[in-house]
Amino acid sequence: MPSSYLAPQGTPVTLLEFEHAGATLIAETFGDGDPTFLLLHGIGMGRSVYLDVAQRLRGRVIALDLPGFGEAPEPTRTLTMERHADLVAAYLRHVDAGPVVVIGHSMGSQIGAELAARHALLVSGVILAGPTVNKAARNIGAQATYLLRDLVGERPLVIWRGAREYLRGGPHLFRKMRATIEHEPEKAFTRISAPVLVLRGEDDPLAPMSWCREIIDAIPGAQLEVIPDHGHGTLISDSEPAARLIQGFADAL
């Protein structure tokens, strides 16, 4: 049985293992009221890493472990970003949870973009946090270098949580990384009709300013916020500025 990671002690929580088309995700839901946030994690991560930001949000929070990450079992085959989005959409319809405010971090931003583009009625707003993959650096070597650079100076607790989740990602992590890097999120950006907020840590090498500007140029009305003194883990470490911007964006929808 999956464990509850995010809900404060004493808070009612629902844990659900959902299977669709040969892939299984784990969903942890807590809180109530509007809005409903859907939290999509980055590559090698899981919902447990986002404890800090999840507990700062007001409303209902649904945090996922995507197939082969966190506590979710390995899928029968590696999922593309599009298949991830279709699985998440099937889950949202199953629990009648839409429309949701999608918070996608890193790889989760790519899945969030596909969800909004392919299943628009399920999405009321989109936050693309540390959006990947910069089309000027779509190779594993460049992305790994940027990730290591981002970890310099990060808090030990964050590094430990991230390392633990990468290990849990299993022997297929390389294939999962390739699926992420081969995806072209700019094709989804142009089809998003929901309001969009792009969040970038000022020192984030995986989401350079040039790439973030390309994103907001591709999505009419999209907003860009840069968080000073933060890197790629802006939703993981010292998340108060990100949570405040996310809540303000969601409350204005």
Short mmCIF file of C-alpha atoms in Angstrom, two decimals:
data_model
loop_
_atom_site.label_atom_id
_atom_site.label_comp_id
_atom_site.label_asym_id
_atom_site.label_seq_id
_atom_site.Cartn_x
_atom_site.Cartn_y
_atom_site.Cartn_z
CA MET A 1 0.00 0.00 0.00
CA PRO A 2 1.42 3.43 -0.88
CA SER A 3 2.51 5.72 1.94
CA SER A 4 1.17 9.21 2.67
CA TYR A 5 4.02 11.69 2.16
CA LEU A 6 2.54 15.14 1.75
CA ALA A 7 -0.49 15.64 3.98
CA PRO A 8 0.14 17.34 7.35
CA GLN A 9 -0.43 15.06 10.34
CA GLY A 10 -4.13 14.60 11.03
CA THR A 11 -5.23 15.79 7.58
CA PRO A 12 -7.63 13.46 5.72
CA VAL A 13 -5.85 11.95 2.75
CA THR A 14 -6.83 9.70 -0.13
CA LEU A 15 -4.28 7.36 -1.70
CA LEU A 16 -5.18 5.71 -4.98
CA GLU A 17 -3.32 3.33 -7.28
CA PHE A 18 -4.71 3.87 -10.78
CA GLU A 19 -3.97 1.63 -13.77
CA HIS A 20 -4.69 2.44 -17.41
CA ALA A 21 -3.32 0.99 -20.66
CA GLY A 22 -0.54 -0.97 -18.97
CA ALA A 23 0.75 1.83 -16.74
CA THR A 24 0.05 2.65 -13.09
CA LEU A 25 0.29 5.91 -11.17
CA ILE A 26 -0.08 6.68 -7.46
CA ALA A 27 -2.21 9.67 -6.46
CA GLU A 28 -2.19 11.31 -3.04
CA THR A 29 -5.01 13.81 -2.46
CA PHE A 30 -5.54 16.07 0.53
CA GLY A 31 -7.15 19.39 1.39
CA ASP A 32 -10.43 20.72 0.07
CA GLY A 33 -12.03 23.70 -1.58
CA ASP A 34 -10.96 25.55 -4.69
CA PRO A 35 -8.74 25.45 -6.58
CA THR A 36 -7.64 21.87 -7.21
CA PHE A 37 -3.91 21.65 -7.89
CA LEU A 38 -2.36 18.74 -9.78
CA LEU A 39 1.35 18.32 -9.04
CA LEU A 40 3.51 16.61 -11.69
CA HIS A 41 7.08 15.81 -10.67
CA GLY A 42 10.35 15.95 -12.59
CA ILE A 43 12.52 13.19 -14.05
CA GLY A 44 13.83 10.79 -11.41
CA MET A 45 11.63 12.41 -8.76
CA GLY A 46 8.38 11.48 -7.02
CA ARG A 47 5.69 13.27 -5.06
CA SER A 48 7.58 12.96 -1.73
CA VAL A 49 10.19 15.49 -2.92
CA TYR A 50 7.56 18.26 -3.13
CA LEU A 51 6.53 18.26 0.53
CA ASP A 52 7.49 21.91 1.05
CA VAL A 53 5.46 23.44 -1.78
CA ALA A 54 2.48 21.08 -1.48
CA GLN A 55 1.86 22.01 2.15
CA ARG A 56 1.99 25.74 1.37
CA LEU A 57 -0.89 25.66 -1.14
CA ARG A 58 -4.47 26.52 -0.17
CA GLY A 59 -7.08 24.29 -1.77
CA ARG A 60 -7.15 20.68 -2.82
CA VAL A 61 -3.83 19.11 -3.80
CA ILE A 62 -3.40 15.99 -5.94
CA ALA A 63 0.22 14.85 -6.13
CA LEU A 64 1.24 11.99 -8.39
CA ASP A 65 3.94 9.38 -8.64
CA LEU A 66 4.12 8.75 -12.37
CA PRO A 67 4.78 5.22 -13.68
CA GLY A 68 8.20 3.94 -12.66
CA PHE A 69 8.86 6.80 -10.23
CA GLY A 70 8.35 7.12 -6.48
CA GLU A 71 6.09 4.29 -5.32
CA ALA A 72 4.50 3.67 -8.73
CA PRO A 73 5.46 0.36 -10.38
CA GLU A 74 7.51 0.19 -13.55
CA PRO A 75 5.30 0.31 -16.68
CA THR A 76 5.39 -2.44 -19.28
CA ARG A 77 7.12 0.01 -21.62
CA THR A 78 8.63 3.45 -21.21
CA LEU A 79 6.01 6.18 -21.58
CA THR A 80 6.33 9.16 -23.89
CA MET A 81 5.26 12.55 -22.57
CA GLU A 82 2.07 12.24 -24.61
CA ARG A 83 1.24 8.84 -23.07
CA HIS A 84 1.93 10.25 -19.61
CA ALA A 85 -0.56 13.04 -20.33
CA ASP A 86 -3.20 10.58 -21.54
CA LEU A 87 -2.74 8.45 -18.41
CA VAL A 88 -3.13 11.50 -16.17
CA ALA A 89 -6.22 12.56 -18.11
CA ALA A 90 -7.75 9.08 -17.67
CA TYR A 91 -7.11 9.34 -13.93
CA LEU A 92 -8.69 12.81 -13.68
CA ARG A 93 -11.78 11.58 -15.50
CA HIS A 94 -11.92 8.46 -13.31
CA VAL A 95 -12.03 10.54 -10.11
CA ASP A 96 -14.02 13.41 -11.68
CA ALA A 97 -11.32 15.88 -10.60
CA GLY A 98 -11.17 18.41 -13.43
CA PRO A 99 -10.65 21.14 -14.23
CA VAL A 100 -7.37 21.41 -12.35
CA VAL A 101 -4.52 23.88 -12.03
CA VAL A 102 -1.55 21.89 -13.29
CA ILE A 103 1.82 22.45 -11.63
CA GLY A 104 4.48 20.75 -13.75
CA HIS A 105 8.10 20.85 -12.64
CA SER A 106 10.93 20.01 -15.04
CA MET A 107 9.78 16.87 -16.93
CA GLY A 108 6.38 17.46 -15.32
CA SER A 109 6.14 20.74 -17.25
CA GLN A 110 6.35 18.77 -20.50
CA ILE A 111 3.60 16.41 -19.37
CA GLY A 112 1.55 19.35 -18.10
CA ALA A 113 1.86 21.07 -21.47
CA GLU A 114 0.71 17.92 -23.27
CA LEU A 115 -2.19 17.50 -20.81
CA ALA A 116 -3.36 21.07 -21.43
CA ALA A 117 -2.96 20.72 -25.21
CA ARG A 118 -4.55 17.27 -25.57
CA HIS A 119 -7.22 17.44 -22.83
CA ALA A 120 -8.10 21.13 -22.56
CA LEU A 121 -11.40 20.64 -20.69
CA LEU A 122 -9.55 19.08 -17.75
CA VAL A 123 -7.22 22.07 -17.23
CA SER A 124 -8.06 25.54 -15.92
CA GLY A 125 -4.48 26.82 -15.69
CA VAL A 126 -0.89 25.68 -16.12
CA ILE A 127 2.27 26.44 -14.18
CA LEU A 128 5.44 25.46 -16.04
CA ALA A 129 8.17 25.46 -13.36
CA GLY A 130 11.75 25.05 -14.50
CA PRO A 131 10.44 24.00 -17.93
CA THR A 132 12.49 21.50 -19.91
CA VAL A 133 13.89 20.56 -22.36
CA ASN A 134 15.64 23.60 -23.86
CA LYS A 135 15.66 22.82 -27.57
CA ALA A 136 19.20 24.22 -27.88
CA ALA A 137 20.54 21.46 -25.59
CA ARG A 138 18.53 18.31 -26.30
CA ASN A 139 21.05 15.66 -25.36
CA ILE A 140 21.69 13.65 -22.21
CA GLY A 141 25.24 14.96 -21.75
CA ALA A 142 24.15 18.61 -21.68
CA GLN A 143 21.18 17.97 -19.41
CA ALA A 144 23.27 15.92 -16.95
CA THR A 145 25.91 18.66 -16.85
CA TYR A 146 23.28 21.33 -16.16
CA LEU A 147 21.74 19.19 -13.41
CA LEU A 148 25.07 18.68 -11.66
CA ARG A 149 25.78 22.40 -11.91
CA ASP A 150 22.40 23.16 -10.34
CA LEU A 151 23.11 20.84 -7.38
CA VAL A 152 26.19 22.83 -6.33
CA GLY A 153 25.25 24.67 -3.15
CA GLU A 154 21.89 22.89 -2.76
CA ARG A 155 20.82 21.87 0.74
CA PRO A 156 21.94 18.34 1.78
CA LEU A 157 18.34 17.30 2.56
CA VAL A 158 17.25 18.17 -0.97
CA ILE A 159 20.20 16.32 -2.49
CA TRP A 160 19.41 13.26 -0.35
CA ARG A 161 15.73 13.25 -1.31
CA GLY A 162 16.59 13.64 -4.98
CA ALA A 163 19.26 10.91 -4.90
CA ARG A 164 16.85 8.53 -3.17
CA GLU A 165 14.20 9.10 -5.84
CA TYR A 166 16.68 8.70 -8.70
CA LEU A 167 17.69 5.32 -7.26
CA ARG A 168 14.03 4.35 -7.02
CA GLY A 169 13.69 5.28 -10.69
CA GLY A 170 15.26 1.92 -11.40
CA PRO A 171 17.38 0.47 -14.20
CA HIS A 172 15.23 2.06 -16.93
CA LEU A 173 16.06 5.63 -15.90
CA PHE A 174 18.24 6.17 -18.99
CA ARG A 175 15.32 5.24 -21.27
CA LYS A 176 13.05 7.57 -19.32
CA MET A 177 15.54 10.39 -19.73
CA ARG A 178 15.72 9.73 -23.46
CA ALA A 179 11.91 9.90 -23.73
CA THR A 180 12.01 13.26 -21.96
CA ILE A 181 14.78 14.68 -24.14
CA GLU A 182 13.25 13.46 -27.41
CA HIS A 183 9.97 15.22 -26.64
CA GLU A 184 9.35 18.56 -28.37
CA PRO A 185 7.18 20.54 -25.93
CA GLU A 186 7.07 23.59 -28.22
CA LYS A 187 4.58 21.68 -30.37
CA ALA A 188 2.26 21.44 -27.36
CA PHE A 189 2.80 25.04 -26.22
CA THR A 190 1.14 26.46 -29.32
CA ARG A 191 -2.02 24.41 -28.64
CA ILE A 192 -2.55 25.45 -25.01
CA SER A 193 -5.64 27.60 -24.50
CA ALA A 194 -5.57 27.79 -20.68
CA PRO A 195 -3.74 30.61 -18.85
CA VAL A 196 -0.06 29.83 -18.31
CA LEU A 197 2.52 30.93 -15.74
CA VAL A 198 6.19 30.14 -16.40
CA LEU A 199 8.31 30.00 -13.25
CA ARG A 200 12.10 30.15 -13.48
CA GLY A 201 14.71 30.16 -10.76
CA GLU A 202 17.18 32.95 -11.48
CA ASP A 203 20.10 30.49 -11.46
CA ASP A 204 18.39 27.59 -13.26
CA PRO A 205 20.73 26.19 -15.96
CA LEU A 206 18.14 23.67 -17.20
CA ALA A 207 15.58 26.39 -18.00
CA PRO A 208 17.62 29.30 -19.39
CA MET A 209 15.96 32.67 -19.86
CA SER A 210 16.18 32.37 -23.65
CA TRP A 211 14.11 29.16 -23.55
CA CYS A 212 11.56 30.62 -21.14
CA ARG A 213 11.10 33.62 -23.41
CA GLU A 214 10.51 31.28 -26.35
CA ILE A 215 7.78 29.58 -24.31
CA ILE A 216 5.93 32.78 -23.42
CA ASP A 217 6.22 33.96 -27.02
CA ALA A 218 4.60 30.70 -28.16
CA ILE A 219 1.65 30.92 -25.72
CA PRO A 220 -0.51 34.05 -26.05
CA GLY A 221 -0.94 35.79 -22.70
CA ALA A 222 1.55 33.60 -20.84
CA GLN A 223 3.27 35.18 -17.84
CA LEU A 224 6.91 34.79 -16.75
CA GLU A 225 8.13 35.12 -13.17
CA VAL A 226 11.79 34.79 -12.18
CA ILE A 227 12.55 33.85 -8.57
CA PRO A 228 15.81 35.38 -7.31
CA ASP A 229 18.49 33.21 -5.67
CA HIS A 230 16.84 29.94 -6.75
CA GLY A 231 17.87 27.25 -9.18
CA HIS A 232 16.05 24.36 -10.83
CA GLY A 233 14.64 23.08 -7.54
CA THR A 234 12.51 26.17 -6.91
CA LEU A 235 9.51 23.96 -5.96
CA ILE A 236 11.63 21.71 -3.74
CA SER A 237 13.96 23.94 -1.74
CA ASP A 238 12.75 27.12 -0.01
CA SER A 239 9.51 27.05 -1.99
CA GLU A 240 7.70 29.98 -0.33
CA PRO A 241 8.24 32.41 -3.25
CA ALA A 242 7.09 29.82 -5.79
CA ALA A 243 4.07 28.82 -3.70
CA ARG A 244 3.04 32.47 -3.33
CA LEU A 245 3.21 33.06 -7.09
CA ILE A 246 1.36 29.81 -7.84
CA GLN A 247 -1.40 30.61 -5.35
CA GLY A 248 -1.82 34.15 -6.69
CA PHE A 249 -2.02 32.87 -10.27
CA ALA A 250 -4.57 30.18 -9.34
CA ASP A 251 -6.72 32.53 -7.26
CA ALA A 252 -6.99 34.92 -10.21
CA LEU A 253 -8.31 32.31 -12.65
#
